[in-house]
Every structure is written in structure tokens, then in C-alpha cells.
Coordinates of C-alpha atoms and ligand atoms in Angstrom, one line a residue:
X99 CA 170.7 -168.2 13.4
X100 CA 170.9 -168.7 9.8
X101 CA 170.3 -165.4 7.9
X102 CA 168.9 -164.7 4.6
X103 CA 171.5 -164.6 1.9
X104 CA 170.0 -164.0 -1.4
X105 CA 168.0 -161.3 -0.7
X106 CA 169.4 -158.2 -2.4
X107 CA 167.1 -156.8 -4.3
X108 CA 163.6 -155.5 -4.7
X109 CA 161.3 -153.1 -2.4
X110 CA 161.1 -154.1 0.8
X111 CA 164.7 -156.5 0.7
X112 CA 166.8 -156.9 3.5
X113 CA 164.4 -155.5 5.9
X114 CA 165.5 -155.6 9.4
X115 CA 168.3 -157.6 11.7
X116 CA 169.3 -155.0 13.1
X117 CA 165.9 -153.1 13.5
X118 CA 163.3 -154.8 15.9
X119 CA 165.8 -153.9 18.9
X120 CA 167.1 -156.8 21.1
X121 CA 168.0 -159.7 19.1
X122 CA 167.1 -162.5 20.9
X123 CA 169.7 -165.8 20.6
X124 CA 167.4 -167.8 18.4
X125 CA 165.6 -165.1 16.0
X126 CA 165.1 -165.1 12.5
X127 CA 163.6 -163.1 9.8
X128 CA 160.8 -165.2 8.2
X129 CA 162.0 -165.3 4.5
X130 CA 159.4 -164.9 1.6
X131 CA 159.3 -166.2 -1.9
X132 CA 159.1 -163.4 -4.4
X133 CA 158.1 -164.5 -7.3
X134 CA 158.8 -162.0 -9.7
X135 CA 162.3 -161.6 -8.8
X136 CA 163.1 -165.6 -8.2
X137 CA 164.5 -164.7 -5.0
X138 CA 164.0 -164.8 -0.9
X139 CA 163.0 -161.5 0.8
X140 CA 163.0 -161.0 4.4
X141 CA 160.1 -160.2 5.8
X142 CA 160.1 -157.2 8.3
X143 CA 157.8 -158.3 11.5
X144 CA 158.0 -162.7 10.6
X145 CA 160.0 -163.9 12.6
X146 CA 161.3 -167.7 13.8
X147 CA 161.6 -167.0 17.4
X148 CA 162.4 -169.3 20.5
X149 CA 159.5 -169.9 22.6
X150 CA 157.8 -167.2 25.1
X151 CA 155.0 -167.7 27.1
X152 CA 154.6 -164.2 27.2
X153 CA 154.7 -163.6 23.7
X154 CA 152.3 -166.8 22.6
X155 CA 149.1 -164.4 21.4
X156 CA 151.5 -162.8 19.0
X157 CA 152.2 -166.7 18.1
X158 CA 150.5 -167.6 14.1
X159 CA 148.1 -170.4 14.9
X160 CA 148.1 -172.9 12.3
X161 CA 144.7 -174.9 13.6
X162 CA 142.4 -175.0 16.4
X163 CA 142.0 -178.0 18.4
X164 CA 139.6 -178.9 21.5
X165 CA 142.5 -177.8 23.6
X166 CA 143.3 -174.8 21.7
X167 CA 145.3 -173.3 19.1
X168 CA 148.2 -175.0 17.4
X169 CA 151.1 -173.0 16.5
X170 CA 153.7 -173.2 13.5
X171 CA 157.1 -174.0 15.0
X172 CA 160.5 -175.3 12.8
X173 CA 163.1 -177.8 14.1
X174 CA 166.0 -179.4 12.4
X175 CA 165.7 -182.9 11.6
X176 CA 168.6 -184.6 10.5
X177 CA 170.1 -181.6 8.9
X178 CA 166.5 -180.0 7.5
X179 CA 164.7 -177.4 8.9
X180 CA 161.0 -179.2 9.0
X181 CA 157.8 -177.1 9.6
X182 CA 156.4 -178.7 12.9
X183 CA 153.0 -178.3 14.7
X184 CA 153.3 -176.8 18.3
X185 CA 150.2 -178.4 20.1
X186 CA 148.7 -177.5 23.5
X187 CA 151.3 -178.6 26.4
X188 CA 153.5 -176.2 24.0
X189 CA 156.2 -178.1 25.1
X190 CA 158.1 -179.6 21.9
X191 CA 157.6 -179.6 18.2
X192 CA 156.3 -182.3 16.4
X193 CA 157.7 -182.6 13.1
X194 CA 156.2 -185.7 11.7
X195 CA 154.0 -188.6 13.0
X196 CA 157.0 -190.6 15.0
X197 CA 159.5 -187.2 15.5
X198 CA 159.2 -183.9 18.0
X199 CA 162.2 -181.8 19.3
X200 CA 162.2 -179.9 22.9
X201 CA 164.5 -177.4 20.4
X202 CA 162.6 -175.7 18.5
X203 CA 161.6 -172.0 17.2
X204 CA 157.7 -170.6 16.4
X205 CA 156.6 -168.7 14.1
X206 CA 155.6 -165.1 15.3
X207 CA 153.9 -161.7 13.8
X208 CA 155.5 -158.8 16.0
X209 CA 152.7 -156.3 16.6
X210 CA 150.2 -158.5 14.9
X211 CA 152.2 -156.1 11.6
X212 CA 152.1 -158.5 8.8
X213 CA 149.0 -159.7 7.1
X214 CA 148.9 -163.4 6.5
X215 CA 146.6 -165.2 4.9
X216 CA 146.1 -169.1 4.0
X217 CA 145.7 -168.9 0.3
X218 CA 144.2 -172.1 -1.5
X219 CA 147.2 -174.5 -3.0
X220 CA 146.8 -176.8 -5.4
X221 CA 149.4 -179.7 -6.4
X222 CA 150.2 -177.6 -9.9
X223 CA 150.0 -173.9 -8.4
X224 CA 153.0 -172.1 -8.6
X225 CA 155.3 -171.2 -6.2
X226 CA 153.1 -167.8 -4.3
X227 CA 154.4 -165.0 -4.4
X228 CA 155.0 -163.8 -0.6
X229 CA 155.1 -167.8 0.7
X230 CA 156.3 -168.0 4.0
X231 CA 159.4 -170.4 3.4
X232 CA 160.3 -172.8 6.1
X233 CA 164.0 -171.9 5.6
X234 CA 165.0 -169.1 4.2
X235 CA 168.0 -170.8 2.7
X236 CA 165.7 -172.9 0.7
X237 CA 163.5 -171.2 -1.6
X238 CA 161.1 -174.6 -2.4
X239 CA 159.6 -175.7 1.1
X240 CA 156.7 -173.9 2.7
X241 CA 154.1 -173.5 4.8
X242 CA 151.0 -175.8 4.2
X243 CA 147.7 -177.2 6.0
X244 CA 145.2 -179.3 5.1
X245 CA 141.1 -179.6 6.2
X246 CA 141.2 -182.2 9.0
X247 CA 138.7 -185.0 9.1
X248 CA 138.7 -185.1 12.8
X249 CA 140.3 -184.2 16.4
X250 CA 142.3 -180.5 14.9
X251 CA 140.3 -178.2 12.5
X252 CA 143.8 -178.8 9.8
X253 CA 146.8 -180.7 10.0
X254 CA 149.6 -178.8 9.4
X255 CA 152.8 -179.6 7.2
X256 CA 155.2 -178.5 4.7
X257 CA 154.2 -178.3 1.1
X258 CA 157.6 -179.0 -0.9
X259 CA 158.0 -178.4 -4.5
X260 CA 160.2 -180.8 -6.8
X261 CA 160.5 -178.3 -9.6
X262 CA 157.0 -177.2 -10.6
X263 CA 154.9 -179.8 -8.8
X264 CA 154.6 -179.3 -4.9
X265 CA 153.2 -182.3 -2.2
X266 CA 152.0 -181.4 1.0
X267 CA 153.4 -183.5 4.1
X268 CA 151.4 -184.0 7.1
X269 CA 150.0 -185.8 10.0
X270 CA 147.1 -186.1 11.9
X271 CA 146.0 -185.6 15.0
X272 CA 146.8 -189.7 15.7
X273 CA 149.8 -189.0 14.1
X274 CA 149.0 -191.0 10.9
X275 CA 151.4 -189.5 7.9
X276 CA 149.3 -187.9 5.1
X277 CA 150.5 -186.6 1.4
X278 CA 148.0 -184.1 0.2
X279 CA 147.7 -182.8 -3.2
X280 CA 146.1 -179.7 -2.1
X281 CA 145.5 -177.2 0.5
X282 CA 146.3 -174.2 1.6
X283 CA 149.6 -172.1 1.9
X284 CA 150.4 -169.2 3.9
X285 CA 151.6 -166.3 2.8
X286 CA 152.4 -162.4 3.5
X287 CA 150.6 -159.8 2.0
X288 CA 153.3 -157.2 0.3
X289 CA 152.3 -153.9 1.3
X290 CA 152.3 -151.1 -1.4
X291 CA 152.9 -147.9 0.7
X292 CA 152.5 -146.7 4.3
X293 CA 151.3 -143.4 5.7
X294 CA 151.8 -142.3 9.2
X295 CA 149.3 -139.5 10.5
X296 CA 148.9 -137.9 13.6
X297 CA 152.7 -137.6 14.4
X298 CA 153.1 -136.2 17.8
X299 CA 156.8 -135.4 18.7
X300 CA 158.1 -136.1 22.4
X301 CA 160.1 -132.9 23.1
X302 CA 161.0 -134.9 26.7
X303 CA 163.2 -137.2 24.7
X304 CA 164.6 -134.3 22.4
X305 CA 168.5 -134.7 22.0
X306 CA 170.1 -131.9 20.4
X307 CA 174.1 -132.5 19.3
X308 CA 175.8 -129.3 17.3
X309 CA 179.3 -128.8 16.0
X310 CA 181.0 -125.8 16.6
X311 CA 180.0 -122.6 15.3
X312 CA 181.8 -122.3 12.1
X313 CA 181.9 -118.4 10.7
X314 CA 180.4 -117.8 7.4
X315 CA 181.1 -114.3 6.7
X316 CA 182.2 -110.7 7.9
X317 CA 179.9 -107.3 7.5
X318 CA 180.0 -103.8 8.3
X319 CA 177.2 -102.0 8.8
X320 CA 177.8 -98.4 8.7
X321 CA 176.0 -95.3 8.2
X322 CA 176.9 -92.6 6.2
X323 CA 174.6 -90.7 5.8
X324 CA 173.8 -86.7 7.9
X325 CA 170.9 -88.5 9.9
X326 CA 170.4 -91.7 12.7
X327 CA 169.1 -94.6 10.9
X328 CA 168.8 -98.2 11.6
X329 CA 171.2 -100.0 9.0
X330 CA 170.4 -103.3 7.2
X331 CA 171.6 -106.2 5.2
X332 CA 170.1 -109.8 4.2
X333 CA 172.4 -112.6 4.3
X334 CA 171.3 -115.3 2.1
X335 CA 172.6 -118.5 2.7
X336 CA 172.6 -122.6 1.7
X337 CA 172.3 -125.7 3.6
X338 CA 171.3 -129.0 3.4
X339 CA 168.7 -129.9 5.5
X340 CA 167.5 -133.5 6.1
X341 CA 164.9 -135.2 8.4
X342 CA 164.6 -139.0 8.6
X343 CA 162.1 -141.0 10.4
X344 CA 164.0 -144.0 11.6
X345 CA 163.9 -147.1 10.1
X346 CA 162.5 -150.6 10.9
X347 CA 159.1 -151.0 12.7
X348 CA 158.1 -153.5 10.7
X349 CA 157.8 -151.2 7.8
X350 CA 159.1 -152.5 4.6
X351 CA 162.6 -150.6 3.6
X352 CA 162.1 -148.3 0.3
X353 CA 158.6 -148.3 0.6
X354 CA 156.6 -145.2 -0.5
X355 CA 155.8 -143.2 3.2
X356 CA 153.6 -140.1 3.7
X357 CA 154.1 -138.3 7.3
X358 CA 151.7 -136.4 8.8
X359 CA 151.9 -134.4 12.0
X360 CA 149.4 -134.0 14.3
X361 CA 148.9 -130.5 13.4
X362 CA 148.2 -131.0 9.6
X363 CA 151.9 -130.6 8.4
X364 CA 152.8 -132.8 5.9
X365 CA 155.9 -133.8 5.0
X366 CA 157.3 -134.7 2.0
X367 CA 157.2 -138.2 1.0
X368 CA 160.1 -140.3 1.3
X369 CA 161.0 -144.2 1.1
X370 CA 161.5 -146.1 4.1
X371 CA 163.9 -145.8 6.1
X372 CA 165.6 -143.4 3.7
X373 CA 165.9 -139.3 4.5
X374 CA 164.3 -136.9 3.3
X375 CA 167.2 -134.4 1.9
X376 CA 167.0 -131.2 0.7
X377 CA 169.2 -127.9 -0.3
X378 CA 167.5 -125.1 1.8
X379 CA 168.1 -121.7 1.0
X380 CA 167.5 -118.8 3.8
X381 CA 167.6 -115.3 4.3
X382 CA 169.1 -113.7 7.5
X383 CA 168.9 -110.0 8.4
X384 CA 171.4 -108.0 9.6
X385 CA 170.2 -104.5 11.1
X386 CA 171.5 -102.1 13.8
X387 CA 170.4 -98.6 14.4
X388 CA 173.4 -96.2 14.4
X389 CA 174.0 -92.6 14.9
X390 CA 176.1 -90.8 11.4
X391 CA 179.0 -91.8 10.9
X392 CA 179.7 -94.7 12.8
X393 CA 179.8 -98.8 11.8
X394 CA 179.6 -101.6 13.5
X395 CA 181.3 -105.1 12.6
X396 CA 178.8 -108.2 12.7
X397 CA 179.9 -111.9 12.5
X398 CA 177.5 -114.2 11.2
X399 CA 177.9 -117.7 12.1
X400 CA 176.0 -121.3 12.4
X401 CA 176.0 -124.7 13.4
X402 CA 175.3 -127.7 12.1
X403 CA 172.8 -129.0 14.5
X404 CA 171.3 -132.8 15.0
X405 CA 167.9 -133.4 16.6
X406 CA 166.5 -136.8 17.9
X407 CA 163.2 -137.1 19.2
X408 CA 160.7 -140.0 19.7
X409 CA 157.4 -139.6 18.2
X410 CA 154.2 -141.2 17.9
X411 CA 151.9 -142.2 14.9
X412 CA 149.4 -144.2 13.7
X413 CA 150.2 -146.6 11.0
X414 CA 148.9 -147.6 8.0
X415 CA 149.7 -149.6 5.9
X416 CA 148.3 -150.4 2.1
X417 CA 147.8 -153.4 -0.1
X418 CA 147.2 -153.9 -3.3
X419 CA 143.8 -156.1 -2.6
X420 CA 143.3 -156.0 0.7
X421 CA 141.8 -153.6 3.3
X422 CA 144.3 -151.1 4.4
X423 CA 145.2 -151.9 8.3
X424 CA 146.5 -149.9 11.0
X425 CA 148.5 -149.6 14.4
X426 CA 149.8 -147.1 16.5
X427 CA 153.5 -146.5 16.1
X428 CA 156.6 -145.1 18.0
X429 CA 159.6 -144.1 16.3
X430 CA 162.4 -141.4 16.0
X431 CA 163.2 -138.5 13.8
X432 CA 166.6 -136.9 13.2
X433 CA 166.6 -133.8 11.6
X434 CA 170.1 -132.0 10.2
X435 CA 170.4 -128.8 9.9
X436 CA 171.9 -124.8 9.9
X437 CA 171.5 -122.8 12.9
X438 CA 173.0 -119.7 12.6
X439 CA 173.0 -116.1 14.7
X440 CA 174.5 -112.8 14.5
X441 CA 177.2 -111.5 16.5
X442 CA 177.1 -107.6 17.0
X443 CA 180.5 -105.9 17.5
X444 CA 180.6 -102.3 19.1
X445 CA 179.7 -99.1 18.0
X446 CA 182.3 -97.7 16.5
X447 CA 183.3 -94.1 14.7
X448 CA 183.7 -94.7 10.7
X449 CA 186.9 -91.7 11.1
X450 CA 188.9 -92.7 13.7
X451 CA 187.8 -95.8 14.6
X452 CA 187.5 -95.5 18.2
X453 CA 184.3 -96.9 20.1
X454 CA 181.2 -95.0 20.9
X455 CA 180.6 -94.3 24.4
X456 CA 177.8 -96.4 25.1
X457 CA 175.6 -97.6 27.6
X458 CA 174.7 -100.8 25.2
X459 CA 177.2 -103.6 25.2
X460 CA 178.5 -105.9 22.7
X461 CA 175.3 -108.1 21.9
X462 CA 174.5 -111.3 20.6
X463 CA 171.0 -110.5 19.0
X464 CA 168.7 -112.6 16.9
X465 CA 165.9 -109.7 17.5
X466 CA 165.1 -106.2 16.9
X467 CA 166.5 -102.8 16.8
X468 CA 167.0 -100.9 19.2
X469 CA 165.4 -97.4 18.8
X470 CA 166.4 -94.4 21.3
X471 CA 165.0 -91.3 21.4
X472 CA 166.9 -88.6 18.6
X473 CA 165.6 -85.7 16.7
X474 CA 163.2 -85.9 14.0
X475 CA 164.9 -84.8 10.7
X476 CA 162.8 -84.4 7.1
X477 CA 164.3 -86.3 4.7
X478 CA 165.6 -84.6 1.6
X479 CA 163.8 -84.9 -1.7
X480 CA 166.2 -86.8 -3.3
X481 CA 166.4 -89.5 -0.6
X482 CA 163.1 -90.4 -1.6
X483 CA 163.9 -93.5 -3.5
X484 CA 160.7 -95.3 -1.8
X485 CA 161.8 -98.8 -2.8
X486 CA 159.3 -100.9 -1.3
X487 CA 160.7 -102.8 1.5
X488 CA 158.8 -106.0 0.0
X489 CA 162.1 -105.9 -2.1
X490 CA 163.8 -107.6 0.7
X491 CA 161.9 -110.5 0.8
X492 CA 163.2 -113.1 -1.2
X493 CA 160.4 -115.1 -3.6
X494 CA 162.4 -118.3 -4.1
X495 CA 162.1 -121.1 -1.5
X496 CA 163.4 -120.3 1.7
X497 CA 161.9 -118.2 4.3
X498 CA 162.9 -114.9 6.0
X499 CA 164.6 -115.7 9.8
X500 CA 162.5 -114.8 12.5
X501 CA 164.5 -111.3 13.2
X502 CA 162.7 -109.3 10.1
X503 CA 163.6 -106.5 8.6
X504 CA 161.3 -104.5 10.4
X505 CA 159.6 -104.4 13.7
X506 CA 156.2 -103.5 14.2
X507 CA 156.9 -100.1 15.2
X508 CA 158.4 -99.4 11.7
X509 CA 155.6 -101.1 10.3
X510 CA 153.2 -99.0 11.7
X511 CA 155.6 -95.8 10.4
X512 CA 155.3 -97.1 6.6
X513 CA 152.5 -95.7 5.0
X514 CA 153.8 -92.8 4.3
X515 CA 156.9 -94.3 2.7
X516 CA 159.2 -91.8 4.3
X517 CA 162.2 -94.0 5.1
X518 CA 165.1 -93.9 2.5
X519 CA 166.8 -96.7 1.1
X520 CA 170.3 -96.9 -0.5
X521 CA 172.4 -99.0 -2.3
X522 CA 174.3 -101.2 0.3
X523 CA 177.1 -100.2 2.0
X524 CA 178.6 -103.2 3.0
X525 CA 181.7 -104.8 4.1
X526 CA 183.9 -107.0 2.7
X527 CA 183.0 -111.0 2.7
X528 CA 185.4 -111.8 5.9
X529 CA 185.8 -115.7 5.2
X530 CA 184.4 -118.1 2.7
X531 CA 181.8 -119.5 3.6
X532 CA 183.0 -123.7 4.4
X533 CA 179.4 -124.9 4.9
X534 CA 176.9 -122.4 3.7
X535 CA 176.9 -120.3 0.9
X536 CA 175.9 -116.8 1.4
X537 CA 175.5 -114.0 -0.9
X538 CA 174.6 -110.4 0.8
X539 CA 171.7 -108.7 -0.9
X540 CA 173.0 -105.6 -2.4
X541 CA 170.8 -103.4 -0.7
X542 CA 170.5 -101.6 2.7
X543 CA 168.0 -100.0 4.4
X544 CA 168.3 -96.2 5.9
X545 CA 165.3 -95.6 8.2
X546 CA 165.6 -92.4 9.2
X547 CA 164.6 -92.1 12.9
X548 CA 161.4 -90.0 12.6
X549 CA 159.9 -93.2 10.8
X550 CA 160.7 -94.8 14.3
X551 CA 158.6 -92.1 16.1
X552 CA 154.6 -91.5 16.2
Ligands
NAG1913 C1 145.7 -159.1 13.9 O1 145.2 -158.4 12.7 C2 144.1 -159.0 12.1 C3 143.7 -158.2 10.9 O2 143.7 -156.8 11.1 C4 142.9 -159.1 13.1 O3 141.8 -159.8 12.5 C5 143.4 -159.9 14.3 O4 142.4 -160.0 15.3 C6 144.6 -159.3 14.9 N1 145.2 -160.2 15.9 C7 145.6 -159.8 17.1 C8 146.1 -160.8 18.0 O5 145.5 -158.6 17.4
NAG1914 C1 175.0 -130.6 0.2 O1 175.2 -131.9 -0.2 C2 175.8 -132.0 -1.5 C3 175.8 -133.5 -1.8 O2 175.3 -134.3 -0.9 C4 177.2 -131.4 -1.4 O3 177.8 -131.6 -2.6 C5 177.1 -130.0 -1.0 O4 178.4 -129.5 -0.8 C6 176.3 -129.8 0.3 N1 176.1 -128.4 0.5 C7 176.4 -127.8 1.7 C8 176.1 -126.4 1.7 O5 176.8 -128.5 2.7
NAG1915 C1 156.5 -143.9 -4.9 O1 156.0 -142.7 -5.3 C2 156.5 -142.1 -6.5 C3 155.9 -140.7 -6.6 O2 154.7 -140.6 -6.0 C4 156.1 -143.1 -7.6 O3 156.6 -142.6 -8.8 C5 156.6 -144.4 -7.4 O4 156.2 -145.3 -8.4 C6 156.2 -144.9 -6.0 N1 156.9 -146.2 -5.7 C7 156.3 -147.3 -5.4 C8 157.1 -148.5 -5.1 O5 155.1 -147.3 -5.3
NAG1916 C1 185.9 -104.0 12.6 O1 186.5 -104.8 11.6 C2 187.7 -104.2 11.1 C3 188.2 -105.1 10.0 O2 187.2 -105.4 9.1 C4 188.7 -104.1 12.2 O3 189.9 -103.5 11.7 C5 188.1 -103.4 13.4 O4 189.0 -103.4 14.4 C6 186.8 -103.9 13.8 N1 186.3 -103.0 14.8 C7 185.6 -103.5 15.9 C8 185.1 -102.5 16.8 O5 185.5 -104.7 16.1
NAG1917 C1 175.8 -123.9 18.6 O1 175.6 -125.0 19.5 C2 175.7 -124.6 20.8 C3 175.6 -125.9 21.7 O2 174.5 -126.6 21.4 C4 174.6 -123.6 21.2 O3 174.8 -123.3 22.6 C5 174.8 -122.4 20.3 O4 173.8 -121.5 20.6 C6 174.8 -122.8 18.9 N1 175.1 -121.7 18.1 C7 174.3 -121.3 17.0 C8 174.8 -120.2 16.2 O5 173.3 -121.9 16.8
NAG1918 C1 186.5 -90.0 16.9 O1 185.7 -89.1 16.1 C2 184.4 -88.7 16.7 C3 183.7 -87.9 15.6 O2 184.0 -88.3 14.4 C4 184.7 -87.9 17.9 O3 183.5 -87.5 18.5 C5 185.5 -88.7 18.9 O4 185.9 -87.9 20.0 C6 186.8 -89.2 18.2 N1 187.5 -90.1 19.1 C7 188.8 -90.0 19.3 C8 189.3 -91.0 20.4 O5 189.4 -89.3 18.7

């Protein structure tokens, strides 16, 4: 089929052809007439589609006639696409009092998504804004109906504009050819915006795709100091995170969007079919416990990780002066972004750097410490430095990683703000960071372990 070729521009432009899955042999985007740009738009649920039995209740019905509905079809006639009447028999398309073609395509609104409306015409009006065209390759032919005066409730034909002055040609019911000077014209309804609430994601159709771990940097946590302590550093690090909802579903491309999930989450708001991006910035903590003197090596590393997953929604859709309207949708989200873990080397003694004889293996953790059993020691006086630990937890966007500085155990052991904390001791930044950015927070925790014991 012919496809739209000067649509280019404007909000919802070149909706679709690919979107609406399955293209049928004999499908077309319905093009519109928008006014303020001079130009043909696609719509995004019109379409010009061979006939379907199946599919006739999503069929636009021109007029009713004692043996029900007549539908808009199209045929070519001599070279022209002509707006024809599909009556009952649905069978062929009559095109004009003398002419009908067994070839032929009707005029349908997937998912009932599109508000139409038969707007009154008048010889003089101007070309509507949102006119259904009869061929989208011909921005000055569309679709028209006149009151009957017996057998339909309107004969329907194509209104055709010579410059500024349109005609309306039809026929009846006896097939009699009529010119009318006025009317009515159909038309689609631009939506302003869209909002989908209630978004329900189907984990069953979850596909998760990663590349390969990539490593983003080298640490050593050691401990120096005369006592045990559990040994800490943050990681921060950047990524660019994005999340798009799919495209298509008869929802007009560029078009403001609001998402809302089922839960009360809302998303930013995003155009159509476009994703949401954004440069994330995280925390991730490092922490081992770790008697004196010994270090242990930790890798950090990530992924860059894709999600698909089918979710439903209801959708609604706003005009400027009409009623909002609503259906239930289903569509798919991909969301990009960082997953990252901490790789744990052995225990190992800061002077000679053999291993520590250990009943704990090499670990992958994204969890807590580990706390043994040791002797309680007081801290020293001067260790007091009592920096709160709320120091740790960054105040700029971006959250702290669901292994936390603390576990609950230490949390209980804070109030009396006995643990020690020193300027980091830190290793050296192993690689550069390819894909993240990370910056290691210049501070490390010493807990001493009677903190760790009630
Ligand atoms: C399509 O939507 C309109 C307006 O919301 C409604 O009046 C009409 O009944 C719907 N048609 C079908 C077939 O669902
Ligand atoms: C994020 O995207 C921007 C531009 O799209 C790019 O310049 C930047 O390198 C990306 N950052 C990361 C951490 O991938
Ligand atoms: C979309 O939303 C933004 C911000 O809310 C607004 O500035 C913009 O005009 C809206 N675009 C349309 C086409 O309504
Ligand atoms: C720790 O890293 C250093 C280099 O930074 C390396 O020489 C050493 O062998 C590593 N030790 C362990 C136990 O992985
Ligand atoms: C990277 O992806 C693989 C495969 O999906 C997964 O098993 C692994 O846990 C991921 N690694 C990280 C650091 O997320
Ligand atoms: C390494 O040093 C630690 C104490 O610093 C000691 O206990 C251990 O036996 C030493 N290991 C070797 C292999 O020398």
C-alpha cells in the first residue's frame, strides 16, 4: 500500500507502520489533514484495511440503513482512490451510482482508540483540521455524508475541495448522484496527552540480557590498627539509566505521557515512545571485618543489564474539548541499567603477604559482615573521633545499595558512639573505570569489635 509521504513533522507524525504488529497485505495508516502545519499526518489506530468479518464491529459506520450499518470503504477508480459506501451484503464497494469494486479496503478504528466525530461542513469551511483524507497522497479529498431523505439515515461521499471551495459527491440509496453543498465531515480528534495508571508488570514475561562484567575498580581494605575491626569503604559510581515504555498502541509518537504503577510510583514523564534517560549516581559499600594487620583485595565490578517485561495499564487519553476516554492497555518496558557486586579476595597478612588460615572462603558478598567472636578492647581516648556514621550517606541523588554500612547489630551498638573512624586507608584505583565513574569516599570505618557485642 501507498504510504504517507509528507508527513514529517509535528506531534504525533509518522505514527506507526511498523507498530500495530502484523501488517496485513492491504493496510494503511489513515492520513489526517493538519491544518496548522499544511501537511498529512498519519493517524496511529485509522487504518484502510481489507475486509474481515471478524473485525467488522471495529468497522466506522458511515449510516444506518434498515438492514444495518453502512461502512466507509475506498477503491481505485480509474486511477483515484474514491470513498465508497460498504452496504449490507458487505460484499463490494460502491463508489458512485453506476460503479462498485469486489477490491476494496474499509475504514477501521483499532481498539475503538481514535475519537471520530462527524463535524458539520459547509461549502466555504475550511479544510478541518484532523479530516480523515480519502488518500493520504492527496491532501484535498475527504470524508463526507449528507442527511438522507429516505431508505439510509445519510448518503455517504467524498467532499473535494478545488482550492478553498469544497462539493460533496454522493448517491442515494437508488443510486441517484447528488452534489451537496453541505454536510458533515469526519474527522479525528488530536489528543493532547496520555496517562497510563495502574501499571502492573508481568514478571512471567521478564527477559533479562547483560554484558559481561566489566571491572570498575581495585580496593584494599586493610586494617592497621592494634584491634579487630570491620573495615569499610563507599564506592560511588555513574550510570546512565533509562526505561522506555514501548512505542505504538495507538498512542500518538511525542506525546506528553504520565506512568503510573499500580503501587503509586510514578514515573517521570516522558514523550511517546521516547525513553526516559537519566545519569544515576550510586553508592556501593565495601566492608569486611578483619583481625590487625591484615587486608583483603576487593574487585568491584557491573554489568550493563537489559530488562523486558510486558505490562498492563489503563489508558487515557486527553483532548483539548472533549471528554477524556479510556482503555485497557498492554505494552513493554525496557529498562537499561548498572548492576554491580563486590568480589571479596582472601584474608591476607599486610607484612608478609601470605593468607590467613581461614575457615571462610573467597566470597562473592552483596551482604553483611561477618562478626566472630574476639575480645572486647576499650578504645583509646584519642580514637574517639565519633564522626557520625550519617557521614556516609551521600545527600545527592542516588541511593545507598542494599548492603549498608551497618547491620543492625551495629546499629543497635551506636548509641554510645564508641566505634572509631579514620581517615581511609585505601588502595590504589586498580583500572579506570570504562563505563562507570567511581570515586571512593575518603573515609573508612574502624568498628572495633566490642561495638559488635551486647
Ligand atoms: C467507541 O468509543 C465511543 C466513545 O468512547 C463509544 O461511544 C462507542 O460505544 C465505542 N464503540 C465500541 C464499538 O466500543
Ligand atoms: C551517558 O550518556 C552520555 C551521552 O548519552 C555519554 O556521553 C556518557 O559517556 C554516558 N555515561 C556513562 C557512564 O555511560
Ligand atoms: C509536555 O510537558 C511539558 C512539561 O510538562 C510542557 O512544557 C510541554 O509543553 C508539553 N508538551 C505538549 C505537547 O503538551
Ligand atoms: C592483592 O592485590 C595485590 C595488588 O594490589 C596483589 O599483589 C596481591 O597478590 C593480592 N592479594 C590477594 C590475596 O589477592
Ligand atoms: C552479570 O550478568 C550475569 C548474567 O546475567 C549474571 O549472572 C551476573 O550476576 C551479573 N553480574 C553482575 C555483577 O550483576
Ligand atoms: C605472616 O605474618 C603473620 C603475622 O604478621 C604470621 O602469623 C604468619 O605466620 C606469617 N606467615 C608466613 C608464611 O610467614
Amino acid at each position: 500500500m501507498k504510504k504517507n509521504r509528507n508527513c514529517e513533522s509535528g506531534w504525533w507524525v509518522v505514527l506507526l507502520t511498523a507498530t500495530l504488529a502484523a501488517p496485513v497485505l492491504g493496510e494503511a495508516s489513515a492520513g489526517l489533514f493538519n491544518a496548522k502545519l499544511k501537511q498529512v499526518i498519519t493517524s496511529s489506530t485509522l487504518k484502510w484495511n481489507n475486509l474481515k468479518k471478524e473485525a467488522m464491529e471495529t468497522y466506522v459506520i458511515g449510516a444506518e440503513s434498515p438492514q444495518g450499518p453502512i461502512y466507509l470503504c475506498r477503491a481505485r477508480h480509474e486511477g483515484d482512490m474514491l470513498l465508497g459506501q460498504l452496504r449490507p451484503e458487505y460484499t463490494s464497494c460502491a463508489v458512485s451510482g453506476s460503479k462498485s469494486y469486489d477490491v476494496f479496503e474499509v475504514l477501521q478504528n483499532i481498539e475503538n482508540a481514535s475519537l471520530i466525530t462527524w463535524k458539520p461542513w459547509l461549502r466555504f469551511s475550511p479544510k478541518p483540521s484532523g479530516g480523515i483524507l480519502v488518500d493520504s497522497s492527496v491532501d484535498s479529498v475527504f470524508i463526507g455524508r449528507a442527511k438522507a431523505e429516505s431508505g439510509f439515515s445519510h448518503n455517504i461521499g467524498r467532499i473535494a475541495y478545488d482550492f478553498a471551495i469544497g462539493k460533496l459527491l454522493t448517491f442515494d440509496d437508488k443510486n441517484n448522484e447528488i452534489t451537496e453543498t453541505q454536510g458533515e465531515i469526519l474527522i479525528e480528534v488530536e489528543p493532547v496527552s496520555y496517562k497510563i495508571e495502574d501499571v502492573e508488570l508481568d514478571l512471567t514475561t521478564e527477559q533479562v540480557r547483560s554484558s559481561d562484567p566489566e571491572i570498575f575498580g581495585e580496593r584494599v581494605l586493610s586494617n592497621v590498627e592494634s584491634t579487630a575491626a570491620t573495615s569499610t569503604a563507599a564506592i560511588e559510581y555513574e550510570f546512565n539509566y533509562s526505561v522506555s515504555w514501548g512505542h505504538g498502541h495507538g498512542i500518538g509518537i511525542g506525546l506528553n505521557t504520565t506512568i503510573e504503577m499500580a503501587d503509586g510510583t510514578i514515573y517521570p514523564q516522558i514523550e511517546w515512545a521516547n525513553p526516559f534517560t537519566e545519569k544515576r549516581s550510586k553508592f556501593y559499600n565495601l566492608e569486611r571485618y578483619l583481625e590487625p594487620g591484615t587486608a583483603c583485595n576487593v574487585t568491584f565490578r557491573g554489568n550493563r543489564t537489559e530488562r523486558d517485561v510486558q505490562y498492563t495499564g489503563k489508558l487515557t487519553t486527553y483532548y483539548n474539548d472533549h471528554e477524556p476516554r479510556s482503555r485497557q492497555m498492554r505494552g513493554e518496558r525496557t529498562e537499561i541499567t548498572l548492576e554491580v557486586e563486590a568480589v571479596y579476595g582472601e584474608i591476607y597478612f599486610i607484612g608478609n603477604n601470605s593468607l590467613v588460615p581461614t575457615t571462610t572462603t573467597t566470597t562473592t558478598t552483596t551482604t553483611t559482615t561477618t562478626t566472630t567472636t574476639a575480645a572486647p578492647t576499650e578504645p583509646t581516648e584519642s580514637d574517639k573521633n565519633n564522626i557520625p556514621i550519617e557521614i556516609m550517606q551521600p545527600n545527592q541523588p542516588g541511593e545507598i545499595d542494599s548492603n549498608n554500612l551497618v547491620d543492625s547489630n551495629m546499629d543497635k551498638a551506636q548509641p554510645d558512639k564508641e566505634q572509631n573512624i579514620k581517615n581511609a586507608i585505601v588502595g590504589p584505583l586498580g583500572s579506570k573505570p570504562n563505563d562507570a565513574n567511581m570515586r571512593i569516599i575518603s573515609l573508612t570505618l574502624f568498628i572495633p569489635v566490642f561495638a559488635l557485642l551486647l
